[in-house]
Structures are given as structure tokens and as C-alpha cells.
Amino acid sequence: MIELKTETELAAMRQAGRVVAQVLAAVRERAEVGMRLRELDELASEVIAKAGASPSFLGYHPSWAPTPYPGAICASVNDAVVHAPPNGYRLRPGDLLSVDCAAKLDGWHGDAAVSFVVGPADQADPADLTLIAQTERALAAGIAAIRPGGRMGDISQAIGQVAAEGGYGQPDDVGGHGIGREMHEMPHLANEGRAGRGIRLHPGLVLAIEPMLMAGGHRTRTGADGWTLYTKDGARAAHAEHTVAITKDGPRVLTLP
Ligand code: MF3
Ligand code: CO
């Protein structure tokens, strides 16, 4: 069942999306060398609580996971692609950090992610900056492919094309999703596919669009924590995500600042 949202509901979802944008901005600003991932999670929890919202990830327990999710953010470093629970790791210069967060406000969820390199700019590996830029391009291309009355495959193909053009791998089996009163709703959004195929993009459909690009192959492995998805070959990965509504005028990004 795919839930289409009314304009009033989209306005409420925009408020949830704004909270997520605030969290990501705050975490990015504080993600300095020596900071522990767990401290970033505490910061995120504070920003969410101050906004009167609640962390969507905390306690989330999909059937494939061994434990309920233990944090408000995912903090995926270097070869971690997504879903990394924040732990005691201290950030180091040149780390590629992907931060993913979702928050629920007045019954509606927003979900977004950003990736960046930690520490002095001259210690960033240029290859990481290129990977991040291409991941952001994939997200932008996915959003730009949205036409009301178009199809899910339009978005999937646009994302997959940008990943392939960069020579990057994408994990199998993970992708974007519908979002609304639940963080994960129908439909699933594949990060590669064929334009013109799939479910129609009706106004009121809201999607979390989230390309994950890997500077290597497409294979992944799950870490010992049962949650973190790593690249199998140890290559670095980046993640970018926005919650996007389809409207009669085109895409509307709900997780901008
Ligand atoms: N944005 C990711 C997703 O939709 C985040 C999920 S993290 C989890 O899959 F902790 F909630 F699993
Ligand atoms: Co998501």
C-alpha cells in the first residue's frame, strides 16, 4: 500500500525534514579530529529533543538485525557504507564520515544523510572528495529525474548512471524507500534500473532517495555488530540522502536546512 500525502501532510513532513537538516549541520560542524562517534550521537539526540522530535533510528529493529538499533544517527567511517552504530571510535584526520539521521515530528518522519572528510583540508585524500562529489551528483540526478507521472525507474536509472560513470560500485539490495508516518514505507527504490519502468510517481508520493557509492566493487559484508555494512574489498564509501516529495510542480526536497 502506497500512501500519498496531502499538501497539509507535506507541510508537516517538511518540519520533520528541517529537524533532520539541523541535526546533520550540527554534527558536521562538531565532527572534528578526536571527537568520538558516540559524542556525535549525543549531540544529535540533543538537537532532536530540543526540536520536540524523536529519533527514528533508536530502537528500530528490522528482522535482519540482531539487536534494536542503538543510536539516533548512523556514523559510517571509511569502508563502512551505511548503518554503522555510533561507538567509541575517535575521528582521525582524513576519515570519510557518512552521517545518516531520521527524526519523527508530530507523527511524520524525515530522513537524510551527508558525507564529508574530517580534519584539515590538506589531509583529505582527493579520491575521497571525488567519491563524495559523485555521490552528491547521483542524489541530485535522482531528484532531477522526477517528473510527476514519471516512474520509479527514472530515478533508479539516473542514480545508477552517475555511479557507473564514476566507475563506482553500489551495494546490492539496499536503496531508498517511501517515507511518511513510517520511516520505511512502500515502495522500495532501487539505486539502478531502467527509466520508464516501475511504479508511477504520483503527486503526494514521498521518497527517501539515498545513493551509496563505493570506490571499488559492489560486494559488501556485515560487521561483527550485526549492523554495519562494509565494502567487502575495504574500499571507501559515501552516502547522500534526502527526503523528497513528488508534487504536481516536480520534486520538493523536504530535508533542506
Ligand atoms: N537511511 C537509512 C535507511 O533508510 C537508515 C536506516 S538506519 C537504521 O535504510 F538504523 F534505522 F536502520
Ligand atoms: Co533512508
PDB file of C-alpha atoms and ligand atoms in Angstrom:
ATOM      1  CA  MET A   1       0.000   0.000   0.000  1.00  0.00           C
ATOM      2  CA  ILE A   2       1.483   3.329  -1.079  1.00  0.00           C
ATOM      3  CA  GLU A   3       0.361   6.334   0.935  1.00  0.00           C
ATOM      4  CA  LEU A   4       0.048   9.588  -0.982  1.00  0.00           C
ATOM      5  CA  LYS A   5       0.348  12.681   1.211  1.00  0.00           C
ATOM      6  CA  THR A   6      -1.791  15.808   1.051  1.00  0.00           C
ATOM      7  CA  GLU A   7      -0.294  19.313   0.895  1.00  0.00           C
ATOM      8  CA  THR A   8      -1.008  19.736   4.621  1.00  0.00           C
ATOM      9  CA  GLU A   9       0.803  16.490   5.346  1.00  0.00           C
ATOM     10  CA  LEU A  10       3.734  17.520   3.173  1.00  0.00           C
ATOM     11  CA  ALA A  11       3.975  20.730   5.179  1.00  0.00           C
ATOM     12  CA  ALA A  12       4.187  18.652   8.369  1.00  0.00           C
ATOM     13  CA  MET A  13       6.811  16.403   6.796  1.00  0.00           C
ATOM     14  CA  ARG A  14       8.808  19.487   5.850  1.00  0.00           C
ATOM     15  CA  GLN A  15       9.012  20.389   9.554  1.00  0.00           C
ATOM     16  CA  ALA A  16      10.362  16.928  10.374  1.00  0.00           C
ATOM     17  CA  GLY A  17      12.807  17.276   7.490  1.00  0.00           C
ATOM     18  CA  ARG A  18      14.006  20.605   8.823  1.00  0.00           C
ATOM     19  CA  VAL A  19      14.900  18.979  12.150  1.00  0.00           C
ATOM     20  CA  VAL A  20      16.966  16.346  10.349  1.00  0.00           C
ATOM     21  CA  ALA A  21      18.776  19.069   8.394  1.00  0.00           C
ATOM     22  CA  GLN A  22      19.571  20.829  11.688  1.00  0.00           C
ATOM     23  CA  VAL A  23      20.986  17.618  13.137  1.00  0.00           C
ATOM     24  CA  LEU A  24      23.228  16.968  10.146  1.00  0.00           C
ATOM     25  CA  ALA A  25      24.510  20.557  10.167  1.00  0.00           C
ATOM     26  CA  ALA A  26      25.269  20.386  13.898  1.00  0.00           C
ATOM     27  CA  VAL A  27      27.016  17.019  13.620  1.00  0.00           C
ATOM     28  CA  ARG A  28      29.056  18.153  10.654  1.00  0.00           C
ATOM     29  CA  GLU A  29      30.216  21.245  12.493  1.00  0.00           C
ATOM     30  CA  ARG A  30      31.289  19.249  15.552  1.00  0.00           C
ATOM     31  CA  ALA A  31      32.837  16.276  13.719  1.00  0.00           C
ATOM     32  CA  GLU A  32      36.410  17.256  14.466  1.00  0.00           C
ATOM     33  CA  VAL A  33      39.534  15.167  14.924  1.00  0.00           C
ATOM     34  CA  GLY A  34      39.420  13.402  18.310  1.00  0.00           C
ATOM     35  CA  MET A  35      35.632  13.527  18.619  1.00  0.00           C
ATOM     36  CA  ARG A  36      34.045  10.188  19.432  1.00  0.00           C
ATOM     37  CA  LEU A  37      31.198   8.939  17.246  1.00  0.00           C
ATOM     38  CA  ARG A  38      29.158   8.382  20.404  1.00  0.00           C
ATOM     39  CA  GLU A  39      29.547  12.060  21.280  1.00  0.00           C
ATOM     40  CA  LEU A  40      28.181  12.999  17.872  1.00  0.00           C
ATOM     41  CA  ASP A  41      25.217  10.742  18.584  1.00  0.00           C
ATOM     42  CA  GLU A  42      24.605  12.543  21.881  1.00  0.00           C
ATOM     43  CA  LEU A  43      24.720  15.875  20.073  1.00  0.00           C
ATOM     44  CA  ALA A  44      22.205  14.598  17.513  1.00  0.00           C
ATOM     45  CA  SER A  45      19.887  13.381  20.281  1.00  0.00           C
ATOM     46  CA  GLU A  46      20.025  16.804  21.920  1.00  0.00           C
ATOM     47  CA  VAL A  47      19.160  18.669  18.724  1.00  0.00           C
ATOM     48  CA  ILE A  48      16.263  16.271  18.056  1.00  0.00           C
ATOM     49  CA  ALA A  49      14.932  16.583  21.614  1.00  0.00           C
ATOM     50  CA  LYS A  50      15.200  20.393  21.593  1.00  0.00           C
ATOM     51  CA  ALA A  51      13.092  20.445  18.427  1.00  0.00           C
ATOM     52  CA  GLY A  52      10.402  18.380  20.169  1.00  0.00           C
ATOM     53  CA  ALA A  53      11.057  15.455  17.862  1.00  0.00           C
ATOM     54  CA  SER A  54      12.174  11.869  18.475  1.00  0.00           C
ATOM     55  CA  PRO A  55      14.988   9.848  16.858  1.00  0.00           C
ATOM     56  CA  SER A  56      13.534   7.428  14.298  1.00  0.00           C
ATOM     57  CA  PHE A  57      16.525   5.065  14.286  1.00  0.00           C
ATOM     58  CA  LEU A  58      16.657   4.477  18.039  1.00  0.00           C
ATOM     59  CA  GLY A  59      15.149   1.076  18.841  1.00  0.00           C
ATOM     60  CA  TYR A  60      14.396   0.356  15.176  1.00  0.00           C
ATOM     61  CA  HIS A  61      14.589  -3.428  14.762  1.00  0.00           C
ATOM     62  CA  PRO A  62      14.293  -4.867  11.254  1.00  0.00           C
ATOM     63  CA  SER A  63      14.107  -8.654  11.025  1.00  0.00           C
ATOM     64  CA  TRP A  64      17.676  -8.983   9.670  1.00  0.00           C
ATOM     65  CA  ALA A  65      19.277  -7.110  12.588  1.00  0.00           C
ATOM     66  CA  PRO A  66      20.395  -8.934  15.745  1.00  0.00           C
ATOM     67  CA  THR A  67      19.527  -6.058  18.092  1.00  0.00           C
ATOM     68  CA  PRO A  68      17.383  -2.919  18.117  1.00  0.00           C
ATOM     69  CA  TYR A  69      19.336  -0.003  16.632  1.00  0.00           C
ATOM     70  CA  PRO A  70      21.239   1.688  19.485  1.00  0.00           C
ATOM     71  CA  GLY A  71      21.561   5.301  18.296  1.00  0.00           C
ATOM     72  CA  ALA A  72      19.982   8.411  16.782  1.00  0.00           C
ATOM     73  CA  ILE A  73      22.427   8.521  13.865  1.00  0.00           C
ATOM     74  CA  CYS A  74      24.428   6.140  11.744  1.00  0.00           C
ATOM     75  CA  ALA A  75      28.098   7.160  11.696  1.00  0.00           C
ATOM     76  CA  SER A  76      29.809   5.201   8.930  1.00  0.00           C
ATOM     77  CA  VAL A  77      33.585   5.748   8.664  1.00  0.00           C
ATOM     78  CA  ASN A  78      35.767   4.968   5.607  1.00  0.00           C
ATOM     79  CA  ASP A  79      34.942   1.429   4.396  1.00  0.00           C
ATOM     80  CA  ALA A  80      31.659   1.444   6.359  1.00  0.00           C
ATOM     81  CA  VAL A  81      28.916   2.140   3.804  1.00  0.00           C
ATOM     82  CA  VAL A  82      25.811   2.629   5.973  1.00  0.00           C
ATOM     83  CA  HIS A  83      24.049   1.581   9.195  1.00  0.00           C
ATOM     84  CA  ALA A  84      27.083   1.941  11.496  1.00  0.00           C
ATOM     85  CA  PRO A  85      26.035   2.351  15.146  1.00  0.00           C
ATOM     86  CA  PRO A  86      27.974   5.186  16.828  1.00  0.00           C
ATOM     87  CA  ASN A  87      30.672   3.732  19.071  1.00  0.00           C
ATOM     88  CA  GLY A  88      33.730   4.916  20.993  1.00  0.00           C
ATOM     89  CA  TYR A  89      35.850   5.437  17.877  1.00  0.00           C
ATOM     90  CA  ARG A  90      37.666   8.795  17.807  1.00  0.00           C
ATOM     91  CA  LEU A  91      37.726  10.582  14.457  1.00  0.00           C
ATOM     92  CA  ARG A  92      41.111  10.930  12.737  1.00  0.00           C
ATOM     93  CA  PRO A  93      42.332  13.352  10.074  1.00  0.00           C
ATOM     94  CA  GLY A  94      41.253  12.211   6.635  1.00  0.00           C
ATOM     95  CA  ASP A  95      38.421   9.970   7.821  1.00  0.00           C
ATOM     96  CA  LEU A  96      35.487   9.834   5.415  1.00  0.00           C
ATOM     97  CA  LEU A  97      32.416  10.103   7.630  1.00  0.00           C
ATOM     98  CA  SER A  98      28.847   9.461   6.469  1.00  0.00           C
ATOM     99  CA  VAL A  99      26.162  10.622   8.884  1.00  0.00           C
ATOM    100  CA  ASP A 100      22.584   9.425   8.434  1.00  0.00           C
ATOM    101  CA  CYS A 101      19.701  10.603  10.599  1.00  0.00           C
ATOM    102  CA  ALA A 102      15.943  10.398  10.725  1.00  0.00           C
ATOM    103  CA  ALA A 103      13.610  12.175  13.119  1.00  0.00           C
ATOM    104  CA  LYS A 104       9.895  11.979  13.823  1.00  0.00           C
ATOM    105  CA  LEU A 105       7.938  15.159  14.481  1.00  0.00           C
ATOM    106  CA  ASP A 106       4.162  15.273  15.013  1.00  0.00           C
ATOM    107  CA  GLY A 107       3.911  11.730  13.645  1.00  0.00           C
ATOM    108  CA  TRP A 108       5.926  12.323  10.454  1.00  0.00           C
ATOM    109  CA  HIS A 109       9.453  11.187   9.605  1.00  0.00           C
ATOM    110  CA  GLY A 110      12.282  12.892   7.719  1.00  0.00           C
ATOM    111  CA  ASP A 111      15.436  11.004   6.685  1.00  0.00           C
ATOM    112  CA  ALA A 112      18.695  12.399   5.255  1.00  0.00           C
ATOM    113  CA  ALA A 113      22.430  11.753   5.121  1.00  0.00           C
ATOM    114  CA  VAL A 114      25.656  13.587   4.292  1.00  0.00           C
ATOM    115  CA  SER A 115      29.268  12.519   3.787  1.00  0.00           C
ATOM    116  CA  PHE A 116      32.413  14.574   4.335  1.00  0.00           C
ATOM    117  CA  VAL A 117      36.094  14.290   5.208  1.00  0.00           C
ATOM    118  CA  VAL A 118      37.182  15.030   8.784  1.00  0.00           C
ATOM    119  CA  GLY A 119      40.077  17.316   9.712  1.00  0.00           C
ATOM    120  CA  PRO A 120      42.347  19.712   7.795  1.00  0.00           C
ATOM    121  CA  ALA A 121      41.537  20.004   4.093  1.00  0.00           C
ATOM    122  CA  ASP A 122      45.143  19.253   3.119  1.00  0.00           C
ATOM    123  CA  GLN A 123      44.885  15.845   4.757  1.00  0.00           C
ATOM    124  CA  ALA A 124      41.853  14.791   2.755  1.00  0.00           C
ATOM    125  CA  ASP A 125      42.509  12.203   0.070  1.00  0.00           C
ATOM    126  CA  PRO A 126      41.405  13.802  -3.230  1.00  0.00           C
ATOM    127  CA  ALA A 127      39.925  10.437  -4.227  1.00  0.00           C
ATOM    128  CA  ASP A 128      37.570  10.666  -1.236  1.00  0.00           C
ATOM    129  CA  LEU A 129      36.463  14.164  -2.209  1.00  0.00           C
ATOM    130  CA  THR A 130      35.756  12.940  -5.747  1.00  0.00           C
ATOM    131  CA  LEU A 131      33.775   9.984  -4.381  1.00  0.00           C
ATOM    132  CA  ILE A 132      31.692  12.281  -2.168  1.00  0.00           C
ATOM    133  CA  ALA A 133      31.075  14.756  -5.000  1.00  0.00           C
ATOM    134  CA  GLN A 134      29.909  11.957  -7.299  1.00  0.00           C
ATOM    135  CA  THR A 135      27.597  10.591  -4.594  1.00  0.00           C
ATOM    136  CA  GLU A 136      26.034  14.037  -4.231  1.00  0.00           C
ATOM    137  CA  ARG A 137      25.742  14.214  -8.018  1.00  0.00           C
ATOM    138  CA  ALA A 138      23.949  10.853  -8.018  1.00  0.00           C
ATOM    139  CA  LEU A 139      21.456  12.167  -5.468  1.00  0.00           C
ATOM    140  CA  ALA A 140      20.932  15.386  -7.451  1.00  0.00           C
ATOM    141  CA  ALA A 141      20.445  13.381 -10.659  1.00  0.00           C
ATOM    142  CA  GLY A 142      17.912  11.111  -8.954  1.00  0.00           C
ATOM    143  CA  ILE A 143      15.942  14.118  -7.757  1.00  0.00           C
ATOM    144  CA  ALA A 144      16.182  15.851 -11.140  1.00  0.00           C
ATOM    145  CA  ALA A 145      14.797  12.737 -12.854  1.00  0.00           C
ATOM    146  CA  ILE A 146      11.475  13.163 -11.042  1.00  0.00           C
ATOM    147  CA  ARG A 147       8.559  14.156 -13.250  1.00  0.00           C
ATOM    148  CA  PRO A 148       5.025  13.846 -11.912  1.00  0.00           C
ATOM    149  CA  GLY A 149       3.583  10.934 -13.877  1.00  0.00           C
ATOM    150  CA  GLY A 150       7.058   9.507 -14.482  1.00  0.00           C
ATOM    151  CA  ARG A 151       8.186   6.255 -12.939  1.00  0.00           C
ATOM    152  CA  MET A 152      10.418   4.973 -10.162  1.00  0.00           C
ATOM    153  CA  GLY A 153      12.819   3.564 -12.748  1.00  0.00           C
ATOM    154  CA  ASP A 154      13.576   7.102 -13.922  1.00  0.00           C
ATOM    155  CA  ILE A 155      15.148   7.841 -10.539  1.00  0.00           C
ATOM    156  CA  SER A 156      16.903   4.464 -10.321  1.00  0.00           C
ATOM    157  CA  GLN A 157      18.455   4.808 -13.760  1.00  0.00           C
ATOM    158  CA  ALA A 158      19.650   8.367 -13.097  1.00  0.00           C
ATOM    159  CA  ILE A 159      21.401   7.286  -9.872  1.00  0.00           C
ATOM    160  CA  GLY A 160      22.898   4.155 -11.400  1.00  0.00           C
ATOM    161  CA  GLN A 161      24.181   6.068 -14.402  1.00  0.00           C
ATOM    162  CA  VAL A 162      26.080   8.606 -12.298  1.00  0.00           C
ATOM    163  CA  ALA A 163      27.590   5.814 -10.183  1.00  0.00           C
ATOM    164  CA  ALA A 164      28.664   3.893 -13.282  1.00  0.00           C
ATOM    165  CA  GLU A 165      30.087   6.995 -14.956  1.00  0.00           C
ATOM    166  CA  GLY A 166      32.336   7.494 -11.935  1.00  0.00           C
ATOM    167  CA  GLY A 167      33.391   3.853 -12.069  1.00  0.00           C
ATOM    168  CA  TYR A 168      31.929   3.248  -8.612  1.00  0.00           C
ATOM    169  CA  GLY A 169      30.238   0.186  -7.208  1.00  0.00           C
ATOM    170  CA  GLN A 170      26.853   0.240  -5.483  1.00  0.00           C
ATOM    171  CA  PRO A 171      25.752  -2.291  -2.875  1.00  0.00           C
ATOM    172  CA  ASP A 172      23.126  -4.808  -3.934  1.00  0.00           C
ATOM    173  CA  ASP A 173      19.851  -4.965  -2.020  1.00  0.00           C
ATOM    174  CA  VAL A 174      19.967  -1.569  -0.302  1.00  0.00           C
ATOM    175  CA  GLY A 175      18.338   1.536  -1.649  1.00  0.00           C
ATOM    176  CA  GLY A 176      15.778   4.221  -0.985  1.00  0.00           C
ATOM    177  CA  HIS A 177      12.239   3.917   0.274  1.00  0.00           C
ATOM    178  CA  GLY A 178       8.887   5.514   0.760  1.00  0.00           C
ATOM    179  CA  ILE A 179       8.612   7.540   3.968  1.00  0.00           C
ATOM    180  CA  GLY A 180       5.848   9.216   5.938  1.00  0.00           C
ATOM    181  CA  ARG A 181       4.162   8.075   9.139  1.00  0.00           C
ATOM    182  CA  GLU A 182       6.644   5.185   8.998  1.00  0.00           C
ATOM    183  CA  MET A 183      10.350   5.652   8.327  1.00  0.00           C
ATOM    184  CA  HIS A 184      10.274   2.810   5.799  1.00  0.00           C
ATOM    185  CA  GLU A 185       7.191   2.660   3.635  1.00  0.00           C
ATOM    186  CA  MET A 186       6.433   1.221   0.229  1.00  0.00           C
ATOM    187  CA  PRO A 187       7.806   1.428  -2.375  1.00  0.00           C
ATOM    188  CA  HIS A 188      11.433   0.326  -2.300  1.00  0.00           C
ATOM    189  CA  LEU A 189      13.628   2.459  -4.558  1.00  0.00           C
ATOM    190  CA  ALA A 190      16.456   0.610  -6.306  1.00  0.00           C
ATOM    191  CA  ASN A 191      19.626   2.581  -6.992  1.00  0.00           C
ATOM    192  CA  GLU A 192      19.878   1.234 -10.505  1.00  0.00           C
ATOM    193  CA  GLY A 193      17.257   0.355 -13.043  1.00  0.00           C
ATOM    194  CA  ARG A 194      15.573   1.361 -16.241  1.00  0.00           C
ATOM    195  CA  ALA A 195      13.757   4.605 -16.954  1.00  0.00           C
ATOM    196  CA  GLY A 196      10.094   4.188 -17.794  1.00  0.00           C
ATOM    197  CA  ARG A 197       9.763   1.109 -15.566  1.00  0.00           C
ATOM    198  CA  GLY A 198       8.177   0.677 -12.180  1.00  0.00           C
ATOM    199  CA  ILE A 199       5.564   2.407 -10.104  1.00  0.00           C
ATOM    200  CA  ARG A 200       4.278   5.806 -11.207  1.00  0.00           C
ATOM    201  CA  LEU A 201       5.483   8.964  -9.470  1.00  0.00           C
ATOM    202  CA  HIS A 202       2.142  10.382  -8.401  1.00  0.00           C
ATOM    203  CA  PRO A 203       1.980  13.744  -6.628  1.00  0.00           C
ATOM    204  CA  GLY A 204       1.959  13.081  -2.872  1.00  0.00           C
ATOM    205  CA  LEU A 205       4.428  10.203  -3.056  1.00  0.00           C
ATOM    206  CA  VAL A 206       7.357  10.875  -0.707  1.00  0.00           C
ATOM    207  CA  LEU A 207      10.661   9.058  -1.158  1.00  0.00           C
ATOM    208  CA  ALA A 208      13.916   8.882   0.749  1.00  0.00           C
ATOM    209  CA  ILE A 209      16.448   8.861  -2.085  1.00  0.00           C
ATOM    210  CA  GLU A 210      19.833   7.567  -0.933  1.00  0.00           C
ATOM    211  CA  PRO A 211      22.687   6.645  -3.257  1.00  0.00           C
ATOM    212  CA  MET A 212      25.655   4.815  -1.684  1.00  0.00           C
ATOM    213  CA  LEU A 213      28.772   4.825  -3.845  1.00  0.00           C
ATOM    214  CA  MET A 214      31.808   2.623  -3.227  1.00  0.00           C
ATOM    215  CA  ALA A 215      35.290   3.252  -4.629  1.00  0.00           C
ATOM    216  CA  GLY A 216      35.587  -0.412  -5.581  1.00  0.00           C
ATOM    217  CA  GLY A 217      33.319  -3.348  -6.321  1.00  0.00           C
ATOM    218  CA  HIS A 218      29.677  -3.875  -5.432  1.00  0.00           C
ATOM    219  CA  ARG A 219      30.243  -6.505  -2.753  1.00  0.00           C
ATOM    220  CA  THR A 220      29.593  -5.807   0.916  1.00  0.00           C
ATOM    221  CA  ARG A 221      29.857  -7.604   4.245  1.00  0.00           C
ATOM    222  CA  THR A 222      28.115  -7.089   7.568  1.00  0.00           C
ATOM    223  CA  GLY A 223      30.301  -6.246  10.563  1.00  0.00           C
ATOM    224  CA  ALA A 224      30.531  -8.070  13.872  1.00  0.00           C
ATOM    225  CA  ASP A 225      27.995  -5.631  15.404  1.00  0.00           C
ATOM    226  CA  GLY A 226      25.402  -7.149  13.067  1.00  0.00           C
ATOM    227  CA  TRP A 227      24.508  -3.703  11.715  1.00  0.00           C
ATOM    228  CA  THR A 228      27.371  -2.029   9.915  1.00  0.00           C
ATOM    229  CA  LEU A 229      27.543  -2.634   6.175  1.00  0.00           C
ATOM    230  CA  TYR A 230      31.163  -2.529   4.956  1.00  0.00           C
ATOM    231  CA  THR A 231      32.657  -2.717   1.483  1.00  0.00           C
ATOM    232  CA  LYS A 232      33.984  -6.232   1.021  1.00  0.00           C
ATOM    233  CA  ASP A 233      37.207  -5.031  -0.632  1.00  0.00           C
ATOM    234  CA  GLY A 234      37.930  -2.368   2.009  1.00  0.00           C
ATOM    235  CA  ALA A 235      37.378   0.496  -0.442  1.00  0.00           C
ATOM    236  CA  ARG A 236      35.825   3.686   0.882  1.00  0.00           C
ATOM    237  CA  ALA A 237      32.155   4.511   0.521  1.00  0.00           C
ATOM    238  CA  ALA A 238      29.984   7.628   0.631  1.00  0.00           C
ATOM    239  CA  HIS A 239      26.270   8.119   1.246  1.00  0.00           C
ATOM    240  CA  ALA A 240      23.959  11.036   0.494  1.00  0.00           C
ATOM    241  CA  GLU A 241      20.231  11.169   1.167  1.00  0.00           C
ATOM    242  CA  HIS A 242      17.249  13.497   1.026  1.00  0.00           C
ATOM    243  CA  THR A 243      13.560  13.043   1.689  1.00  0.00           C
ATOM    244  CA  VAL A 244      11.805  14.230  -1.464  1.00  0.00           C
ATOM    245  CA  ALA A 245       8.118  14.775  -2.212  1.00  0.00           C
ATOM    246  CA  ILE A 246       6.683  14.442  -5.704  1.00  0.00           C
ATOM    247  CA  THR A 247       4.340  17.383  -6.344  1.00  0.00           C
ATOM    248  CA  LYS A 248       2.445  18.468  -9.432  1.00  0.00           C
ATOM    249  CA  ASP A 249       5.219  21.039  -9.957  1.00  0.00           C
ATOM    250  CA  GLY A 250       8.036  18.466  -9.654  1.00  0.00           C
ATOM    251  CA  PRO A 251      10.302  17.338  -6.800  1.00  0.00           C
ATOM    252  CA  ARG A 252      10.303  19.153  -3.439  1.00  0.00           C
ATOM    253  CA  VAL A 253      13.202  18.389  -1.113  1.00  0.00           C
ATOM    254  CA  LEU A 254      11.912  18.220   2.473  1.00  0.00           C
ATOM    255  CA  THR A 255      15.269  17.857   4.253  1.00  0.00           C
ATOM    256  CA  LEU A 256      16.946  21.113   3.209  1.00  0.00           C
ATOM    257  CA  PRO A 257      18.036  23.480   6.028  1.00  0.00           C
TER     258      PRO A 257
HETATM  259  N1  MF3 B   1      18.552   5.916   5.806  1.00  0.00           N
HETATM  260  C1  MF3 B   1      18.795   4.538   6.171  1.00  0.00           C
HETATM  261  C2  MF3 B   1      17.722   3.647   5.637  1.00  0.00           C
HETATM  262  O1  MF3 B   1      16.682   4.134   5.307  1.00  0.00           O
HETATM  263  C3  MF3 B   1      18.958   4.443   7.615  1.00  0.00           C
HETATM  264  C4  MF3 B   1      18.444   3.287   8.356  1.00  0.00           C
HETATM  265  S1  MF3 B   1      19.349   3.195   9.775  1.00  0.00           S
HETATM  266  C5  MF3 B   1      18.541   2.271  10.893  1.00  0.00           C
HETATM  267  O2  MF3 B   1      17.900   2.453   5.492  1.00  0.00           O
HETATM  268  F1  MF3 B   1      19.205   2.309  11.942  1.00  0.00           F
HETATM  269  F2  MF3 B   1      17.374   2.753  11.113  1.00  0.00           F
HETATM  270  F3  MF3 B   1      18.427   1.062  10.398  1.00  0.00           F
HETATM  271 CO    CO B   2      16.683   6.199   4.479  1.00  0.00          CO
END
